[in-house]
XYZ file of C-alpha atoms in Angstrom:
475
model
C 7.761 14.466 -23.892
C 9.726 12.940 -21.139
C 7.715 11.873 -17.924
C 9.416 11.058 -14.535
C 7.300 9.172 -12.129
C 8.538 8.955 -8.500
C 7.934 6.722 -5.562
C 8.997 8.571 -2.386
C 11.475 7.316 0.260
C 9.940 5.784 3.512
C 9.721 7.564 6.998
C 10.298 5.781 10.067
C 11.067 6.029 13.814
C 13.285 3.982 15.847
C 10.030 2.031 16.813
C 8.926 1.326 13.135
C 12.322 1.104 11.288
C 12.344 -2.756 11.345
C 8.828 -3.006 9.614
C 10.069 -1.327 6.460
C 9.618 -3.740 3.480
C 11.336 -3.717 0.185
C 9.189 -4.316 -3.121
C 8.594 -2.972 -6.469
C 6.189 0.027 -6.543
C 3.374 -1.353 -8.614
C 1.391 1.926 -8.942
C 4.119 3.897 -11.119
C 5.088 0.604 -13.005
C 1.461 0.247 -14.202
C 1.368 3.841 -14.893
C 4.796 3.728 -16.882
C 3.452 0.942 -19.009
C 0.443 2.819 -19.996
C 2.478 6.084 -20.825
C 4.977 3.987 -23.003
C 1.913 2.544 -24.879
C 1.012 6.062 -25.614
C 4.428 6.822 -26.920
C 5.712 8.993 -24.002
C 9.560 8.565 -22.703
C 9.213 7.459 -19.221
C 11.786 7.312 -16.108
C 11.014 5.756 -12.764
C 12.708 6.756 -9.427
C 12.244 4.747 -6.552
C 13.689 6.950 -4.048
C 13.563 3.980 -1.291
C 15.340 1.623 -3.281
C 18.019 4.121 -4.763
C 19.157 4.865 -1.024
C 20.795 1.338 -0.737
C 24.298 1.007 -0.716
C 25.893 -1.365 -3.718
C 26.973 -4.653 -2.637
C 30.511 -5.164 -0.690
C 30.543 -1.338 0.377
C 31.372 -0.068 3.932
C 28.384 1.620 5.214
C 28.788 5.266 6.831
C 27.221 5.716 10.026
C 23.831 6.966 8.823
C 23.102 3.600 7.003
C 20.896 1.112 8.533
C 20.065 -2.477 7.542
C 16.949 -3.048 5.759
C 15.956 -6.575 4.754
C 19.356 -7.807 3.171
C 20.840 -4.464 2.246
C 22.088 -1.209 4.071
C 19.918 1.924 3.241
C 20.666 5.746 3.976
C 18.665 7.438 6.632
C 18.502 11.185 7.154
C 17.018 12.848 10.105
C 13.714 14.858 9.415
C 13.073 17.976 11.436
C 10.128 20.642 11.777
C 6.959 19.480 9.986
C 7.512 15.850 10.675
C 6.582 13.312 13.535
C 9.086 13.840 16.533
C 12.222 11.582 16.008
C 11.369 10.459 12.579
C 13.739 10.337 9.852
C 13.720 9.509 6.059
C 14.871 5.985 4.931
C 16.186 6.134 1.387
C 17.319 9.171 -0.711
C 16.876 12.272 1.060
C 14.275 15.020 0.058
C 17.241 17.035 -1.822
C 18.765 13.956 -3.266
C 15.443 12.815 -4.983
C 15.398 16.375 -6.339
C 18.922 16.139 -7.753
C 18.302 12.733 -9.275
C 14.837 13.888 -10.981
C 15.956 17.091 -12.378
C 19.399 15.561 -13.651
C 17.182 13.420 -16.297
C 15.710 16.769 -17.365
C 11.907 15.738 -17.484
C 9.017 17.844 -19.020
C 6.750 16.453 -16.118
C 7.072 14.734 -12.969
C 4.461 12.611 -11.131
C 4.754 11.766 -7.490
C 3.054 8.513 -5.988
C 1.676 8.802 -2.518
C 0.131 5.345 -1.572
C 0.277 6.181 2.233
C -0.605 9.169 4.275
C 2.593 8.913 6.360
C 4.437 9.598 2.922
C 2.360 12.525 1.834
C 4.115 15.391 3.652
C 7.554 13.751 2.650
C 6.219 13.729 -0.687
C 5.080 17.340 -0.674
C 8.734 18.470 0.503
C 10.268 16.986 -2.519
C 8.002 18.792 -4.800
C 8.628 22.093 -3.004
C 12.457 21.374 -3.500
C 11.488 20.651 -7.157
C 9.360 23.690 -7.561
C 12.161 25.878 -6.003
C 14.457 24.851 -8.643
C 12.342 24.719 -11.589
C 9.070 26.774 -10.983
C 8.182 26.038 -14.673
C 8.138 22.164 -14.315
C 4.450 20.701 -14.365
C 3.886 18.758 -11.117
C 1.420 16.228 -10.714
C 0.457 13.893 -7.538
C -1.589 10.823 -7.205
C -2.138 7.639 -5.189
C -4.504 6.368 -2.523
C -3.949 9.223 -0.187
C -4.623 11.791 -2.820
C -7.671 10.105 -3.988
C -9.165 10.497 -0.461
C -8.005 14.198 -0.107
C -7.842 15.319 -3.947
C -8.729 18.804 -3.360
C -6.456 19.452 -0.471
C -3.508 17.765 -2.453
C -4.199 20.232 -5.470
C -4.204 23.193 -3.212
C -0.876 22.937 -2.346
C 1.412 25.630 -3.975
C 4.011 22.858 -5.266
C 1.386 20.716 -6.773
C -0.033 21.789 -10.282
C -2.483 18.555 -10.725
C -3.763 15.976 -8.500
C -4.889 12.556 -9.632
C -7.804 10.815 -7.852
C -8.482 7.054 -8.708
C -6.780 5.087 -11.432
C -4.804 6.897 -13.720
C -3.620 4.486 -16.481
C -6.352 6.004 -18.683
C -6.513 9.795 -17.420
C -2.724 10.638 -17.009
C -2.042 10.069 -20.808
C -5.107 12.407 -21.439
C -3.886 14.901 -19.107
C -0.279 15.027 -20.334
C -1.802 15.375 -24.042
C -3.663 18.569 -22.855
C -0.550 20.043 -21.125
C 1.571 19.213 -24.141
C -0.947 20.948 -26.550
C -2.242 23.542 -24.022
C -5.704 22.375 -24.247
C -8.771 22.568 -21.572
C -8.479 20.017 -18.875
C -11.850 20.668 -17.123
C -13.635 17.860 -18.666
C -10.998 15.032 -17.702
C -12.289 12.562 -14.875
C -10.172 12.444 -11.823
C -8.020 15.479 -12.068
C -8.142 18.493 -9.482
C -6.372 21.632 -10.454
C -6.358 25.481 -9.207
C -8.444 27.765 -11.529
C -7.696 31.407 -12.198
C -4.835 33.351 -10.364
C -3.865 34.220 -6.985
C -3.248 32.322 -3.568
C -6.851 31.722 -2.874
C -7.691 30.173 -6.233
C -10.550 27.699 -6.142
C -9.840 24.003 -7.050
C -11.877 22.175 -9.769
C -12.187 18.291 -9.500
C -14.369 16.256 -11.951
C -14.841 13.093 -10.123
C -12.888 9.963 -11.372
C -14.358 6.711 -13.125
C -13.147 3.314 -12.564
C -11.364 1.259 -15.109
C -13.576 -1.708 -15.886
C -11.651 -3.658 -18.513
C -8.413 -4.066 -16.606
C -7.366 -7.209 -18.511
C -6.635 -4.619 -21.400
C -4.093 -2.713 -19.403
C -0.580 -3.349 -20.181
C 1.435 -5.340 -17.824
C 3.732 -3.116 -15.273
C 6.926 -1.949 -16.887
C 9.368 -3.586 -14.584
C 11.934 -3.089 -17.178
C 12.213 0.499 -15.986
C 13.495 -0.476 -12.512
C 16.552 -1.909 -11.225
C 15.251 -5.288 -10.700
C 18.293 -7.086 -9.809
C 18.808 -4.522 -6.747
C 15.384 -5.589 -5.572
C 16.293 -9.256 -5.769
C 19.626 -8.739 -4.122
C 17.959 -6.380 -1.236
C 14.665 -8.227 -0.588
C 14.410 -10.767 2.149
C 12.417 -12.918 -0.270
C 15.141 -12.919 -2.984
C 13.660 -13.190 -6.494
C 10.156 -12.046 -5.701
C 7.863 -9.759 -7.638
C 4.566 -8.194 -6.663
C 1.267 -8.589 -8.388
C -2.093 -7.522 -8.646
C -5.057 -9.949 -9.784
C -7.887 -7.353 -8.946
C -8.627 -3.892 -7.507
C -10.818 -2.861 -4.804
C -13.048 -4.325 -2.306
C -16.932 -4.299 -1.475
C -16.569 -4.429 2.379
C -16.753 -1.458 4.450
C -14.238 -1.965 7.370
C -14.297 1.510 9.266
C -10.493 1.983 9.275
C -9.904 1.096 5.852
C -9.428 3.642 2.681
C -9.932 1.159 0.036
C -13.755 1.386 -0.276
C -13.447 5.140 -0.812
C -10.428 4.872 -3.370
C -12.182 1.945 -5.018
C -15.713 3.569 -4.791
C -16.812 0.196 -2.912
C -16.182 -1.844 -6.421
C -14.194 -4.926 -6.836
C -12.766 -5.297 -10.585
C -10.659 -8.308 -11.207
C -8.323 -9.671 -13.964
C -9.555 -13.023 -15.527
C -8.029 -15.961 -14.409
C -6.325 -16.445 -17.902
C -4.825 -13.118 -17.761
C -3.303 -13.884 -14.136
C -1.708 -17.084 -15.592
C -0.363 -15.162 -18.435
C 1.292 -12.508 -16.271
C 2.676 -15.163 -13.887
C 4.291 -16.946 -16.953
C 5.668 -13.584 -18.079
C 7.354 -12.959 -14.861
C 9.010 -16.450 -14.890
C 10.341 -15.771 -18.688
C 11.478 -12.300 -18.417
C 12.654 -12.117 -14.674
C 13.341 -15.822 -13.459
C 10.980 -15.053 -10.616
C 10.959 -17.627 -7.724
C 8.060 -16.045 -5.643
C 5.035 -14.010 -6.438
C 3.077 -11.821 -3.762
C -0.504 -10.821 -4.584
C -1.051 -7.344 -3.356
C -4.836 -7.460 -4.036
C -7.069 -5.627 -1.543
C -9.125 -8.623 -1.234
C -8.269 -11.304 -3.446
C -10.828 -13.868 -2.228
C -13.707 -11.639 -2.765
C -14.968 -13.794 -5.830
C -14.589 -17.259 -4.427
C -15.095 -19.073 -7.850
C -12.551 -16.725 -9.652
C -10.115 -17.215 -6.770
C -10.624 -20.911 -6.880
C -10.034 -20.982 -10.644
C -6.816 -19.136 -10.480
C -5.247 -21.405 -7.856
C -6.551 -24.493 -9.876
C -4.841 -23.168 -13.132
C -1.440 -22.403 -10.825
C -1.540 -25.715 -9.088
C -1.950 -27.564 -12.575
C 0.754 -25.369 -14.269
C 3.109 -26.848 -11.709
C 5.419 -23.660 -11.903
C 7.452 -24.400 -8.981
C 6.907 -20.941 -7.649
C 6.403 -19.667 -4.100
C 3.273 -17.666 -3.708
C 1.958 -15.467 -0.808
C -0.681 -12.729 -0.401
C -1.743 -9.672 1.692
C -5.389 -9.736 1.921
C -7.748 -12.747 2.065
C -11.139 -13.132 3.567
C -10.391 -16.422 5.443
C -14.237 -17.134 6.030
C -14.470 -17.191 2.146
C -12.050 -19.873 1.392
C -13.208 -23.313 1.458
C -11.293 -26.315 1.882
C -10.841 -27.360 -1.712
C -9.521 -23.969 -2.622
C -7.155 -24.101 0.338
C -5.741 -27.510 -0.800
C -5.104 -25.961 -4.449
C -3.296 -22.876 -2.779
C -1.162 -25.720 -0.933
C -0.440 -27.540 -4.362
C 0.339 -24.306 -6.172
C 2.985 -23.201 -3.726
C 1.667 -21.352 -0.843
C 3.089 -21.686 2.519
C 1.448 -19.286 4.909
C -2.160 -17.768 4.806
C -2.567 -14.576 6.803
C -5.935 -14.307 8.298
C -7.505 -10.833 9.531
C -9.966 -11.290 12.432
C -8.983 -7.607 13.403
C -10.603 -8.106 17.096
C -11.384 -10.755 19.432
C -14.641 -8.849 20.504
C -17.716 -9.334 18.302
C -18.994 -6.111 19.382
C -15.920 -4.313 18.046
C -16.092 -6.340 14.950
C -19.747 -5.607 14.479
C -20.002 -1.997 15.550
C -16.555 -0.232 15.525
C -15.066 -1.950 12.519
C -18.073 -3.146 10.574
C -16.150 -6.135 9.516
C -18.970 -8.373 8.722
C -17.099 -11.453 10.133
C -18.163 -13.722 13.145
C -15.430 -15.188 15.513
C -16.559 -18.652 15.149
C -15.900 -18.544 11.525
C -12.591 -17.431 12.213
C -11.819 -20.468 14.315
C -13.339 -22.724 11.667
C -10.905 -21.032 9.170
C -7.981 -21.642 11.166
C -9.019 -25.499 11.275
C -9.398 -25.364 7.592
C -6.023 -23.783 6.917
C -4.273 -26.320 9.001
C -6.166 -29.126 7.302
C -5.002 -27.934 4.057
C -1.304 -28.177 5.232
C -0.569 -24.623 5.348
C 0.801 -22.240 8.210
C -1.220 -19.855 9.558
C -0.721 -15.825 10.693
C -3.236 -13.478 12.000
C -3.434 -9.897 12.219
C -5.393 -7.671 14.726
C -6.008 -3.881 15.302
C -6.052 -2.244 18.631
C -7.613 0.988 19.984
C -10.829 1.752 17.851
C -12.371 5.096 19.049
C -15.190 3.317 21.195
C -13.372 0.401 22.204
C -13.172 -0.475 25.651
C -10.059 -1.614 27.565
C -11.701 -4.737 28.456
C -12.480 -5.546 24.668
C -8.693 -5.249 23.887
C -7.945 -7.969 26.663
C -10.862 -10.183 24.727
C -8.474 -9.622 21.666
C -5.432 -10.598 23.516
C -7.323 -13.711 24.770
C -8.399 -14.536 21.354
C -5.100 -14.143 19.731
C -3.839 -16.495 22.528
C -6.544 -19.047 21.536
C -5.280 -18.863 18.016
C -1.718 -19.419 18.931
C -2.579 -22.405 20.900
C -4.302 -23.736 17.856
C -1.075 -23.258 15.872
C -0.982 -20.021 14.443
C 2.321 -19.114 14.356
C 2.818 -15.439 13.366
C 1.013 -12.236 14.587
C 0.878 -8.485 13.857
C -0.781 -5.991 15.956
C -1.479 -2.596 14.508
C -2.834 0.636 16.350
C -5.956 1.941 14.719
C -5.298 5.077 12.823
C -7.819 7.451 11.509
C -7.253 8.057 7.894
C -8.985 10.754 5.945
C -12.003 9.680 3.991
C -12.664 6.765 6.306
C -15.609 6.177 8.932
C -13.213 5.915 11.578
C -11.757 9.366 10.439
C -15.028 10.825 10.591
C -16.116 9.358 14.048
C -12.796 10.367 15.373
C -13.475 14.033 14.649
C -16.997 13.996 15.718
C -16.123 12.656 18.933
C -13.599 15.254 19.529
C -10.641 12.674 19.579
C -8.990 14.368 16.662
C -9.071 17.930 15.126
C -8.437 16.808 11.663
C -5.423 15.339 9.713
C -2.452 16.298 11.633
C 0.226 15.549 9.134
C 3.044 17.176 11.391
C 2.646 14.200 13.822
C 0.910 11.464 11.451
C 2.565 8.095 11.798
C 1.210 4.383 11.763
C 1.173 2.449 15.007
C 2.193 5.721 17.263
C -1.357 6.204 18.462
C -3.691 9.110 17.399
C -5.581 9.950 20.486
C -6.383 9.118 23.867
C -9.856 8.050 25.301
C -11.214 7.527 28.541
C -10.379 3.977 28.146
C -6.685 4.033 26.928
C -3.953 6.575 26.177
C -1.654 6.508 23.062
C 1.296 5.672 25.174
C -0.733 2.662 26.686
C -1.484 1.418 23.129
C 2.336 1.848 22.049
C 3.709 0.044 24.949
C 1.018 -2.837 24.652
C 1.697 -3.292 20.877
C 5.368 -3.779 21.649
C 4.713 -6.064 24.393
C 2.446 -8.073 22.053
C 4.637 -8.230 18.953
C 7.411 -9.453 21.119
C 5.327 -12.134 23.184
C 3.489 -13.547 20.240
C 6.329 -13.583 17.779
C 8.840 -14.985 20.312
C 11.204 -11.881 19.966
C-alpha cells in the first residue's frame, strides 16, 4: 500500500507575506518514519517547498521572494480571506502532483487553522478526480475540531492527537476492510446519507516517544531546504511534546491534553549526532512547545551539547524564561545558542493573570532579561495585543514594557494580534461575549484581527501592530 502525506501550501496577504518561513514539516516526517517501519511505501509532498523555482531561473510575474528563493503565488477567491493568495503549489497543482504518484491513501496535515480551508480545497479537488481514494486529515487544527473535520464531504477519516501509532492501525483496517470503531483518535462518518453521524474514540498520548523512529527526512528534498532557508543547513527538531500551562489563546494544552512528554537527553544527543552525520547540518532549531518545562532535563541536554563541542548553532521557539537559571543559560551559550526568545505576552500584570493566565510575573521577566545578558546571549521578546477583555490603556502598558526591555538591550521584537482558535479558553470567551459567532474560516487569518470591542477595533490593532513591528525592529 502506498501512502502519500501532504503538507499544504501557505496562505498569505500582502501584509503577512514577509513572515512566511521555510522549514521541514516535522509532523509528516515523523508519520512517514512510523509508516516505513510498518512496511508501507511512503511519499511526502511539501506543497510550499515544491512551489519554489529551481536556482538560476528567471521568475515569472507571479513569483515572490521567500527567504533565499522565489516561490509561486496564486490568488484565492471566494471562501478565503479577502486579498489572500496561495504560496507554493496551487490547489490544482497539488492534486496533480499527488495523483501522479498513484497513491492508495492520502493524508493531509493541517497544523494551523489558517491552512484548514486551503487543505480542504485540495482534498475536494482530489475527491472530484478520484472519488474512491481514501482521504485522511490530521494535525493540530483537526485535533481541536475532529468531528467537524470528519463531517466534511471530502474527508473520510480525521485523526486527533499524535498519529504515529494510530495511523498504521487505521491503514491496516482500511487495507483489510476491518472495523475501525475501537481505534483511538479516529473520527469517521457512520452509515449512509449526507447527515451521517460522526463517531470519535478519544485519542491517547504516546508516552514512550524515545521508541519512535527519527523523522524520515530522506523522503524530502533536503538540499532544496538548505538552499532556500535563510538559515542555510538548518533542520528542525522536537525534544519534547506538549505543555502543562494554560495560556488562554494557545491550543497546545488541548492538543496535548495538558501533558508534557519528553525525549531523554541521551535520545536528543543521538538525534543531533545523526543530523550532523547524515545531513551535514550547521544549525538545529528546537520546535518544542515548551522545552524548558523540566528544568533539570533541559539543563542536562545543554550540558551534553556543550561538552560535545559539536560546532553547531542552536535556536529554539519556546522557552519559559523564568525557568532558566544562569547556569543553564551559560551552558546554552557554550553549546552554540545566540539568541533567546522570551514571551512575556503583555506588559500588564492584570492581562497576564486574568486574560491570558500566563502564570508569570513581570519582575521575573526583567530578571530573566538580565540573566540572559549575563550569560552573553542576545535577547528577543514576543507580545500579544488585543485580548477580548483587554483595555486600550493596558495595550499602552505593553508598549511601555516593551520599550523598557528595548532599553535593557532586547534587540528583536514580535507583536501578534490575539486570534481566537477553536478549543481555547479565548475562543470560548469570545463566543460567550458575542465578539465572534464561531470559527469564520472564510475570513480567518493570523494578525488581521478577529473582533472589535468597546476598547479597540481590528483596524486599530492592525495599524498599531505594523507601527510597533517597524519601530521596535528598526525597519
